[in-house]
Coordinates of C-alpha atoms in Angstrom, one line a residue:
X30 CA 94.2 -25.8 85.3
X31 CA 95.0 -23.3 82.7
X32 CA 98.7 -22.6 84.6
X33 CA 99.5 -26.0 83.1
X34 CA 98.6 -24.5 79.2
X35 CA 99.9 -21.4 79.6
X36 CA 103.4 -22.3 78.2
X37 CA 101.6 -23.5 75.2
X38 CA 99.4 -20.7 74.7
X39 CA 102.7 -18.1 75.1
X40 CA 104.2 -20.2 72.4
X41 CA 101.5 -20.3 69.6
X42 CA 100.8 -16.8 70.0
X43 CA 104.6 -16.1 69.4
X44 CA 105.1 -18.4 67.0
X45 CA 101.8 -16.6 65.5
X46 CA 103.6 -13.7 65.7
X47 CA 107.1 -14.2 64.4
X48 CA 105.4 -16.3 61.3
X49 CA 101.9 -15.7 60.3
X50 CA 102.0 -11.6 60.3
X51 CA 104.8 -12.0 58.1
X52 CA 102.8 -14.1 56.0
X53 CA 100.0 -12.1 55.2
X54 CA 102.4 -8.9 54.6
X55 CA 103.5 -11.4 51.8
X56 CA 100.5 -12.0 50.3
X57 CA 99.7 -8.4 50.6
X58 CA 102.5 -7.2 49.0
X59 CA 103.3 -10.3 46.4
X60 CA 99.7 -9.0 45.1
X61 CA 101.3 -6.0 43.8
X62 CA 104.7 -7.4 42.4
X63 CA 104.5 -8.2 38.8
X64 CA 105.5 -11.4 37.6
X65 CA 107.3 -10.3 34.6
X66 CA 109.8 -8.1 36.6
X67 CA 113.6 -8.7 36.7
X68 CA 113.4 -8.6 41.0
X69 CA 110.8 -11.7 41.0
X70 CA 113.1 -13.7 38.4
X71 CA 116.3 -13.4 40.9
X72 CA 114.0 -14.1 44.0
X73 CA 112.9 -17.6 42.3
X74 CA 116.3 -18.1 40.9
X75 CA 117.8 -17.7 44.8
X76 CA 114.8 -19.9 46.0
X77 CA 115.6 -22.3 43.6
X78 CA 119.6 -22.7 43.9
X79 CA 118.9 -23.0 47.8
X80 CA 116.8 -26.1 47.2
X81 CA 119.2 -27.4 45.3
X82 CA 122.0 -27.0 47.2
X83 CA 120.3 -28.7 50.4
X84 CA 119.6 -31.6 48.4
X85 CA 123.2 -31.9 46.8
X86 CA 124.3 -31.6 50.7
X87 CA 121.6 -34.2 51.4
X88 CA 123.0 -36.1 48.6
X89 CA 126.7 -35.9 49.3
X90 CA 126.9 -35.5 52.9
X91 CA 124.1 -37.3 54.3
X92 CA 123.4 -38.4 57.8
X93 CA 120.9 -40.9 59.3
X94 CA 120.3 -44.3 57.9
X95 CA 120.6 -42.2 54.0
X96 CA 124.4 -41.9 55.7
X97 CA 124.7 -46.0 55.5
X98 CA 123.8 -45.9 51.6
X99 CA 126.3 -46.0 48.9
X100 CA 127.4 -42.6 47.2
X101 CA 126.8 -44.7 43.9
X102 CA 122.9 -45.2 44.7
X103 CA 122.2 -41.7 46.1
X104 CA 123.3 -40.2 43.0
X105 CA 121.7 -42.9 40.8
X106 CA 118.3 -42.2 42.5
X107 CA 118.6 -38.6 42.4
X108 CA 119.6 -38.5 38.7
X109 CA 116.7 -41.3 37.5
X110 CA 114.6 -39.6 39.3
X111 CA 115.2 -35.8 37.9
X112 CA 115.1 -37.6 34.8
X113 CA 112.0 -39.5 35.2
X114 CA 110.8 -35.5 36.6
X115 CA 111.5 -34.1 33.3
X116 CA 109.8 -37.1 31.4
X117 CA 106.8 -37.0 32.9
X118 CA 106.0 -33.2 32.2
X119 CA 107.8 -31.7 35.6
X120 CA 104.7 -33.6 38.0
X121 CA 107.1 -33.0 41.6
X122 CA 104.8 -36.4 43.2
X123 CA 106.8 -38.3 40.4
X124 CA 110.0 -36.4 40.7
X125 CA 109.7 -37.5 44.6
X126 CA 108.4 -40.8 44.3
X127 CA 110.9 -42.5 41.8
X128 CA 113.7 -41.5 43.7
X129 CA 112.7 -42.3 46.9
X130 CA 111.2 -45.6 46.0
X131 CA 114.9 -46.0 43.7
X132 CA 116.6 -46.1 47.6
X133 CA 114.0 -48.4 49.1
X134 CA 114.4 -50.7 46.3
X135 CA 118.2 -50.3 46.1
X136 CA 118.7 -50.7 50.1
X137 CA 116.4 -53.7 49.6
X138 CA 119.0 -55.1 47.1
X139 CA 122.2 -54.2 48.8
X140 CA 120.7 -55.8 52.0
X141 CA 121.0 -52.7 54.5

């Protein structure tokens, strides 16, 4: 009986390992960085142009059913909804919400 688990027991302990240990070094040694410093600025600066630039790609180069939407509504839901983001004091459930609920309502209309 446990023959039949052992695959998924080899890959949760492996996945444990290649992830989780990592992890906690993080947290171990993000305790001892100081917020203030010039290194911590460009890390959030690199995290945050790399968001940004797989939502421009999800924007412009979609694929799926986004890939069936007009370019016109993509980029009007992503803009409204940044905008809307700013607006509402930088709350990300609003900054997700109006943009997604933009393309529901926008694929509604268009009739895809």
């Amino acid at each position: 009986m446990m023959g039949d688990y052992w695959t998924f027991v080899v890959i949760a302990v492996a996945g444990f390992l290649a992830t989780d240990i990592w992890r906690w070094l993080g947290v171990v040694a993000g305790n001892r960085l100081n917020e203030e410093s010039e290194a911590l600025y460009w890390v959030r600066a690199v995290a945050t142009a790399l968001v940004m630039a797989v939502t421009a790609k999800l924007i412009v180069f979609p694929n799926g059913m986004l890939a069936d939407t007009p370019l016109w509504l993509r980029l009007g839901a992503a803009g409204i909804g940044f905008a809307v983001f700013l607006l509402t004091g930088r709350k990300v459930a609003v900054g997700v919400a109006v943009p997604m609920a933009l393309l529901v309502a926008g694929l509604w209309w268009i009739g895809v």
